[in-house]
Short mmCIF file of C-alpha atoms and ligand atoms in Angstrom, two decimals:
data_model
loop_
_atom_site.label_atom_id
_atom_site.label_comp_id
_atom_site.label_asym_id
_atom_site.label_seq_id
_atom_site.Cartn_x
_atom_site.Cartn_y
_atom_site.Cartn_z
CA SER A 1 11.48 43.86 -1.14
CA LYS A 2 11.32 43.49 2.65
CA ALA A 3 11.80 46.35 5.11
CA PRO A 4 15.16 46.12 6.91
CA VAL A 5 15.31 44.55 10.37
CA ARG A 6 17.19 46.52 13.04
CA VAL A 7 19.74 44.30 14.76
CA ALA A 8 21.58 45.64 17.82
CA VAL A 9 24.89 43.98 18.66
CA THR A 10 26.89 44.83 21.78
CA GLY A 11 30.60 44.18 22.17
CA ALA A 12 30.85 44.88 18.45
CA ALA A 13 34.61 45.46 18.58
CA GLY A 14 35.29 42.14 20.32
CA GLN A 15 36.32 38.70 19.12
CA ILE A 16 32.82 37.28 18.80
CA GLY A 17 31.63 40.47 17.14
CA TYR A 18 34.29 40.04 14.47
CA SER A 19 32.88 36.62 13.53
CA LEU A 20 29.25 37.51 14.03
CA LEU A 21 28.68 40.78 12.20
CA PHE A 22 29.80 39.59 8.78
CA ARG A 23 27.50 36.59 8.93
CA ILE A 24 24.51 38.69 9.99
CA ALA A 25 25.20 41.13 7.16
CA SER A 26 25.54 38.32 4.63
CA GLY A 27 22.04 37.03 5.45
CA GLU A 28 22.98 33.86 7.31
CA MET A 29 20.94 34.82 10.38
CA LEU A 30 17.69 36.25 9.06
CA GLY A 31 17.61 34.89 5.52
CA LYS A 32 19.07 35.77 2.14
CA ASP A 33 16.15 38.07 1.30
CA GLN A 34 16.12 40.05 4.54
CA PRO A 35 17.95 43.42 4.65
CA VAL A 36 19.43 44.42 8.01
CA ILE A 37 20.51 47.60 9.77
CA LEU A 38 23.31 47.01 12.30
CA GLN A 39 23.24 49.09 15.49
CA LEU A 40 26.61 48.56 17.12
CA LEU A 41 27.29 49.23 20.78
CA ASP A 42 30.66 49.20 22.46
CA LEU A 43 32.52 51.15 25.14
CA PRO A 44 33.87 54.65 24.35
CA GLN A 45 37.46 53.37 24.15
CA ALA A 46 36.44 50.76 21.56
CA GLN A 47 34.71 53.17 19.16
CA LYS A 48 37.77 53.47 16.92
CA ALA A 49 37.96 49.69 16.59
CA VAL A 50 34.22 49.54 15.83
CA LYS A 51 34.80 52.04 13.01
CA GLY A 52 37.44 49.69 11.62
CA VAL A 53 35.00 46.78 11.65
CA MET A 54 32.45 48.99 9.89
CA MET A 55 35.02 49.84 7.22
CA GLU A 56 35.47 46.12 6.60
CA LEU A 57 31.72 45.56 6.53
CA GLU A 58 31.50 48.28 3.87
CA ASP A 59 34.27 46.59 1.93
CA CYS A 60 32.24 43.40 1.73
CA ALA A 61 29.57 45.31 -0.21
CA PHE A 62 26.88 43.07 1.27
CA PRO A 63 23.66 43.58 -0.70
CA LEU A 64 21.58 43.03 2.46
CA LEU A 65 23.38 45.58 4.63
CA ALA A 66 20.98 48.52 4.57
CA GLY A 67 22.70 50.67 7.20
CA MET A 68 24.99 50.77 10.23
CA VAL A 69 25.44 52.95 13.28
CA ALA A 70 28.13 52.79 15.95
CA THR A 71 27.53 54.22 19.40
CA ASP A 72 28.55 54.02 23.04
CA ASP A 73 25.02 54.92 24.15
CA PRO A 74 22.71 51.95 24.85
CA ASN A 75 19.63 54.15 24.32
CA VAL A 76 20.76 54.77 20.74
CA ALA A 77 21.89 51.20 20.09
CA PHE A 78 18.59 49.61 21.15
CA LYS A 79 16.28 52.23 19.60
CA ASP A 80 13.59 50.35 17.64
CA ALA A 81 15.79 47.23 17.61
CA GLN A 82 13.89 44.05 16.68
CA ILE A 83 16.77 41.71 17.48
CA ALA A 84 19.48 42.27 20.09
CA LEU A 85 22.61 40.19 20.58
CA LEU A 86 24.14 41.13 23.92
CA VAL A 87 27.70 39.94 23.49
CA GLY A 88 29.74 42.59 25.30
CA ALA A 89 30.43 41.84 28.94
CA ARG A 90 33.05 42.37 31.57
CA PRO A 91 35.53 39.49 31.38
CA ARG A 92 36.87 37.90 34.53
CA GLY A 93 40.14 39.61 35.38
CA PRO A 94 43.03 38.28 37.49
CA GLY A 95 42.06 37.89 41.15
CA MET A 96 38.43 38.67 40.40
CA GLU A 97 35.95 36.60 42.38
CA ARG A 98 32.92 35.04 40.73
CA LYS A 99 30.79 37.35 42.87
CA ASP A 100 32.61 40.46 41.56
CA LEU A 101 32.12 39.22 37.99
CA LEU A 102 28.40 38.88 38.66
CA THR A 103 27.97 42.34 40.13
CA GLU A 104 30.16 44.05 37.51
CA ASN A 105 28.05 42.47 34.80
CA ALA A 106 24.83 43.19 36.63
CA LYS A 107 25.63 46.91 36.27
CA ILE A 108 26.01 46.54 32.50
CA PHE A 109 22.84 44.47 32.07
CA THR A 110 20.62 46.71 34.20
CA VAL A 111 21.59 49.67 32.01
CA GLN A 112 21.02 47.71 28.80
CA GLY A 113 17.79 46.15 30.10
CA ALA A 114 16.47 49.64 30.87
CA ALA A 115 17.41 50.88 27.39
CA ILE A 116 15.68 47.89 25.78
CA GLY A 117 12.66 48.31 28.05
CA GLN A 118 12.23 51.93 27.02
CA TYR A 119 13.37 52.18 23.42
CA ALA A 120 13.37 48.82 21.65
CA ASP A 121 10.64 47.36 19.48
CA PRO A 122 8.05 45.84 21.88
CA ASN A 123 8.56 42.41 20.32
CA ILE A 124 12.33 42.53 20.38
CA LYS A 125 14.05 39.14 20.54
CA VAL A 126 17.02 39.29 22.91
CA LEU A 127 19.88 36.79 23.03
CA VAL A 128 22.47 37.22 25.78
CA VAL A 129 25.87 35.72 24.95
CA GLY A 130 28.07 37.68 27.41
CA ASN A 131 28.77 35.66 30.54
CA PRO A 132 27.35 34.70 32.95
CA CYS A 133 24.77 34.71 30.14
CA ASN A 134 21.76 33.16 31.89
CA THR A 135 21.93 35.53 34.82
CA ASN A 136 22.78 38.51 32.62
CA ALA A 137 19.65 37.72 30.59
CA TYR A 138 17.66 37.49 33.83
CA ILE A 139 18.95 40.89 34.96
CA ALA A 140 18.17 42.54 31.62
CA MET A 141 14.70 40.95 31.59
CA LYS A 142 13.86 42.01 35.16
CA THR A 143 14.99 45.56 34.45
CA ALA A 144 13.13 45.82 31.15
CA GLU A 145 9.99 44.44 32.80
CA LYS A 146 9.70 47.57 34.95
CA PHE A 147 8.83 49.66 31.90
CA GLY A 148 5.99 47.33 30.87
CA ARG A 149 6.58 47.83 27.14
CA VAL A 150 8.49 44.85 25.81
CA ASN A 151 7.62 41.16 25.74
CA THR A 152 9.88 39.79 28.48
CA LYS A 153 9.36 36.17 27.38
CA ASN A 154 11.75 37.15 24.61
CA PHE A 155 14.84 37.47 26.82
CA THR A 156 16.98 34.41 26.22
CA GLY A 157 20.43 33.11 27.11
CA MET A 158 22.73 31.12 24.85
CA LEU A 159 22.91 27.37 25.43
CA ARG A 160 23.25 26.65 21.72
CA LEU A 161 27.02 26.41 21.80
CA ASP A 162 26.74 23.68 24.45
CA HIS A 163 24.07 22.02 22.31
CA ASN A 164 26.29 22.09 19.22
CA ARG A 165 29.32 20.88 21.18
CA ALA A 166 27.27 17.95 22.50
CA LEU A 167 25.97 17.10 19.00
CA SER A 168 29.49 16.94 17.67
CA GLN A 169 30.73 14.70 20.50
CA LEU A 170 27.76 12.35 20.01
CA ALA A 171 28.30 12.20 16.26
CA SER A 172 31.89 11.14 16.69
CA LYS A 173 31.05 8.60 19.42
CA THR A 174 28.30 6.93 17.37
CA GLY A 175 29.84 7.35 13.92
CA ARG A 176 26.61 9.00 12.79
CA SER A 177 26.44 12.37 11.05
CA VAL A 178 25.64 15.48 13.05
CA SER A 179 22.69 16.16 10.76
CA SER A 180 21.14 12.76 11.60
CA LEU A 181 20.86 13.65 15.31
CA THR A 182 17.60 15.06 16.71
CA LYS A 183 16.01 15.62 20.12
CA LEU A 184 19.07 16.57 22.10
CA VAL A 185 18.61 18.81 25.16
CA VAL A 186 21.06 20.80 27.25
CA TRP A 187 19.43 21.66 30.55
CA GLY A 188 20.30 24.55 32.80
CA ASN A 189 23.07 27.10 33.05
CA HIS A 190 25.68 27.88 30.40
CA SER A 191 28.49 26.77 32.67
CA PRO A 192 30.31 23.53 33.41
CA THR A 193 27.22 22.47 35.42
CA MET A 194 25.02 22.30 32.29
CA TYR A 195 23.47 18.88 31.67
CA ALA A 196 23.62 17.61 28.10
CA ASP A 197 20.97 14.90 27.89
CA TYR A 198 20.80 12.45 24.97
CA ARG A 199 18.18 10.10 26.44
CA PHE A 200 15.61 11.23 23.85
CA CYS A 201 18.11 11.67 21.04
CA LEU A 202 17.52 9.84 17.76
CA SER A 203 19.72 9.19 14.73
CA ASN A 204 17.74 8.14 11.66
CA GLY A 205 15.18 6.61 14.00
CA ASP A 206 17.71 4.76 16.19
CA ASN A 207 17.90 5.61 19.88
CA VAL A 208 21.28 7.27 20.51
CA LYS A 209 21.46 6.20 24.15
CA ALA A 210 21.20 2.58 22.98
CA LEU A 211 23.81 3.19 20.27
CA VAL A 212 26.22 4.63 22.83
CA ASN A 213 25.26 2.03 25.46
CA ASP A 214 27.87 3.32 27.90
CA ASP A 215 26.78 5.18 31.06
CA VAL A 216 30.35 5.53 32.25
CA TRP A 217 31.23 7.34 29.01
CA ASN A 218 28.25 9.61 29.61
CA SER A 219 29.22 10.67 33.12
CA ASP A 220 33.03 10.45 32.88
CA VAL A 221 33.79 11.54 29.32
CA PHE A 222 30.86 13.15 27.52
CA LEU A 223 29.51 15.48 30.22
CA PRO A 224 32.96 16.74 31.36
CA THR A 225 34.10 17.19 27.73
CA VAL A 226 31.08 19.30 26.83
CA GLY A 227 31.04 21.12 30.18
CA LYS A 228 34.73 22.06 30.09
CA ARG A 229 35.02 22.66 26.36
CA GLY A 230 35.29 26.43 26.82
CA ALA A 231 38.31 25.99 29.09
CA ALA A 232 39.88 23.50 26.64
CA ILE A 233 39.57 26.05 23.82
CA ILE A 234 41.22 28.75 25.94
CA GLU A 235 44.02 26.33 26.81
CA ALA A 236 44.61 25.43 23.16
CA ARG A 237 44.06 28.78 21.48
CA GLY A 238 45.07 31.24 24.17
CA LEU A 239 41.75 32.96 23.54
CA SER A 240 38.18 31.99 24.32
CA SER A 241 35.92 30.44 21.72
CA ALA A 242 34.69 33.10 19.34
CA ALA A 243 33.81 31.75 15.89
CA SER A 244 31.90 28.83 17.40
CA ALA A 245 30.13 31.18 19.82
CA ALA A 246 29.15 33.48 16.94
CA ASN A 247 27.97 30.45 14.97
CA ALA A 248 25.78 29.34 17.87
CA ALA A 249 24.30 32.83 18.18
CA ILE A 250 23.43 32.77 14.47
CA ASP A 251 21.83 29.32 14.89
CA HIS A 252 19.81 30.45 17.92
CA ILE A 253 18.33 33.55 16.28
CA ARG A 254 17.91 31.96 12.84
CA ASP A 255 15.88 29.07 14.24
CA TRP A 256 13.84 31.40 16.46
CA VAL A 257 12.95 33.72 13.58
CA LEU A 258 12.73 31.26 10.69
CA GLY A 259 11.56 28.18 12.64
CA SER A 260 13.10 24.86 13.66
CA ASN A 261 10.82 22.79 11.39
CA GLY A 262 9.59 20.69 14.28
CA GLU A 263 13.11 19.92 15.55
CA TRP A 264 14.22 20.56 19.11
CA VAL A 265 16.68 23.34 19.77
CA THR A 266 18.10 24.26 23.16
CA MET A 267 17.38 27.80 24.32
CA GLY A 268 17.86 29.42 27.71
CA VAL A 269 14.39 30.87 28.29
CA PRO A 270 12.59 32.34 31.30
CA SER A 271 11.02 29.33 33.00
CA ASP A 272 7.25 28.98 32.92
CA GLY A 273 7.53 26.66 35.92
CA SER A 274 7.80 23.42 33.95
CA TYR A 275 10.25 20.72 35.06
CA GLY A 276 10.22 22.17 38.57
CA ILE A 277 12.31 25.19 37.53
CA PRO A 278 11.14 28.32 39.38
CA GLU A 279 9.37 30.83 37.17
CA GLY A 280 11.57 33.43 35.52
CA ILE A 281 14.89 31.60 35.93
CA ILE A 282 16.66 31.54 32.57
CA TYR A 283 17.26 27.82 32.09
CA GLY A 284 18.26 25.72 29.07
CA VAL A 285 15.29 23.68 27.84
CA PRO A 286 14.25 21.97 24.59
CA CYS A 287 12.19 24.28 22.39
CA ILE A 288 10.38 24.02 19.09
CA THR A 289 10.23 27.32 17.22
CA GLU A 290 7.54 28.35 14.78
CA ASN A 291 6.20 31.66 13.44
CA GLY A 292 8.82 33.62 15.39
CA GLU A 293 7.90 32.04 18.73
CA TYR A 294 9.44 29.34 20.85
CA LYS A 295 7.47 26.66 22.68
CA VAL A 296 9.04 24.62 25.44
CA VAL A 297 8.80 20.85 24.88
CA LYS A 298 6.81 19.66 27.90
CA ASP A 299 6.31 16.49 29.94
CA LEU A 300 9.57 14.72 29.18
CA GLU A 301 10.36 12.04 31.70
CA ILE A 302 13.07 13.04 34.15
CA ASP A 303 14.89 10.09 35.72
CA ALA A 304 16.87 10.21 38.99
CA PHE A 305 20.26 10.82 37.34
CA SER A 306 18.83 13.65 35.24
CA ARG A 307 16.99 15.22 38.17
CA GLU A 308 20.20 15.30 40.17
CA ARG A 309 22.08 17.01 37.32
CA MET A 310 19.23 19.43 36.67
CA THR A 311 19.16 20.41 40.33
CA VAL A 312 22.90 21.09 40.49
CA THR A 313 22.75 23.50 37.56
CA LEU A 314 19.54 25.06 38.92
CA ASN A 315 21.14 25.64 42.31
CA GLU A 316 23.98 27.50 40.64
CA LEU A 317 21.45 29.77 38.91
CA LEU A 318 19.58 30.34 42.18
CA GLU A 319 22.87 31.35 43.81
CA GLU A 320 23.61 33.74 40.96
CA ARG A 321 20.14 35.27 41.30
CA GLU A 322 20.72 35.68 45.02
CA GLY A 323 24.04 37.41 44.29
CA VAL A 324 22.41 40.14 42.18
CA LYS A 325 19.05 40.58 43.91
CA ASP A 326 20.00 43.88 45.55
CA LEU A 327 20.69 45.39 42.14
CA LEU A 328 17.25 44.65 40.73
P1 LIG B 401 36.05 40.37 23.86
O1 LIG B 401 36.70 40.80 25.13
O2 LIG B 401 36.87 40.06 22.65
O3 LIG B 401 34.98 41.47 23.42
C1 LIG B 401 34.07 42.02 24.31
C2 LIG B 401 33.70 43.39 23.76
O4 LIG B 401 32.64 43.88 24.59
C3 LIG B 401 34.82 44.40 23.82
O5 LIG B 401 34.90 45.08 22.58
C4 LIG B 401 34.39 45.33 24.95
O6 LIG B 401 34.84 46.67 24.77
C5 LIG B 401 32.89 45.24 24.84
N1 LIG B 401 32.16 45.65 26.04
C6 LIG B 401 32.49 45.48 27.34
N2 LIG B 401 31.59 46.04 28.13
C7 LIG B 401 30.64 46.57 27.33
C8 LIG B 401 29.44 47.31 27.57
N3 LIG B 401 29.08 47.62 28.80
N4 LIG B 401 28.72 47.67 26.51
C9 LIG B 401 29.09 47.38 25.26
N5 LIG B 401 30.23 46.71 24.97
C10 LIG B 401 30.98 46.32 25.99
O7 LIG B 401 35.13 39.12 24.28
P2 LIG B 401 34.48 38.00 23.34
O8 LIG B 401 35.45 36.91 23.14
O9 LIG B 401 33.87 38.65 22.15
O10 LIG B 401 33.35 37.42 24.32
C11 LIG B 401 32.25 38.23 24.73
C12 LIG B 401 31.47 37.53 25.82
O11 LIG B 401 30.89 36.32 25.34
C13 LIG B 401 32.27 37.14 27.06
O12 LIG B 401 31.50 37.47 28.21
C14 LIG B 401 32.40 35.64 26.93
O13 LIG B 401 32.55 35.03 28.20
C15 LIG B 401 31.06 35.31 26.31
N6 LIG B 401 30.96 33.99 25.67
C16 LIG B 401 29.78 33.31 25.81
C17 LIG B 401 29.59 32.08 25.23
C18 LIG B 401 28.29 31.36 25.40
O14 LIG B 401 28.18 30.22 24.94
N7 LIG B 401 27.27 31.91 26.03
C19 LIG B 401 30.67 31.45 24.46
C20 LIG B 401 31.85 32.25 24.32
C21 LIG B 401 31.98 33.47 24.92
#
């Protein structure tokens, strides 16, 4: 049988954690033959709640759950970790400016980036879910880089929820099944500025843009619906999306580790300079994953409408980078 994989999860006592951990332990993320050890990080005041979640994990008697630790020390949580899901973050409080949110989170992600850089497995795969997730991933990557140990290409941000939201909207618009849809991309930042692009999208060989055949729907209904979906969930539920966020995190890591079988998946990855995105910026791009590695799909044609959208979301990321540069 396989050796267990060490999976670090931060914010383990939170909403997303409560959906995520059980699915990781059941084998939905790394495969039904892959044992896992969960290394759970949360704040000191949340340790009691983490213990409660661990009691429930025990009570599931998952055959693949080979061990668990709970800690408030990032150096312990990331020790030898091969996968890290950075979910815990400082939420935006009343009266808090965007800038304050950025700097408060920057403090968290410099500490965690340093712990990963020093103690994690050198090939650790990192997915940042906690918002602002692209910039938090950038901060963790830049900090980890200083230690020269870990592969910093493997710091990613989560655009998969936007990707899945867009798939679902397109399926209902076209009357096609979600599973028939391929080659969707969500460019840029995980924020309302993201650009969900179905120009290349196919459904059983049919071009989805031609099936939709409605540019006004694209700009006035589809893009705002996908971009503001998080706010719509908060409005309806009184809480932010959690199960769907956990599901997207599972999809992101599963496809990265087990492969996307030639299909495109959207990942926020450090730019290699393609599509005019400055190197290192964590930007949503189409990827094909194979043998535990992602490859960015290159040389797609970018029309004027798309370029404009891609620039808006890039500019937001450049502003965020500017806002945290003194902390790096
Ligand atoms: P939550 O507030 O229910 O849980 C967050 C947990 O993180 C809490 O247990 C808290 O104690 C912990 N935490 C805070 N600071 C920490 C630190 N420095 N180290 C370790 N743990 C820490 O929040 P929820 O609903 O689970 O969401 C978590 C994050 O995910 C938020 O930032 C949210 O905005 C983000 N999110 C991202 C999505 C995406 O698509 N990228 C989608 C949905 C949510």
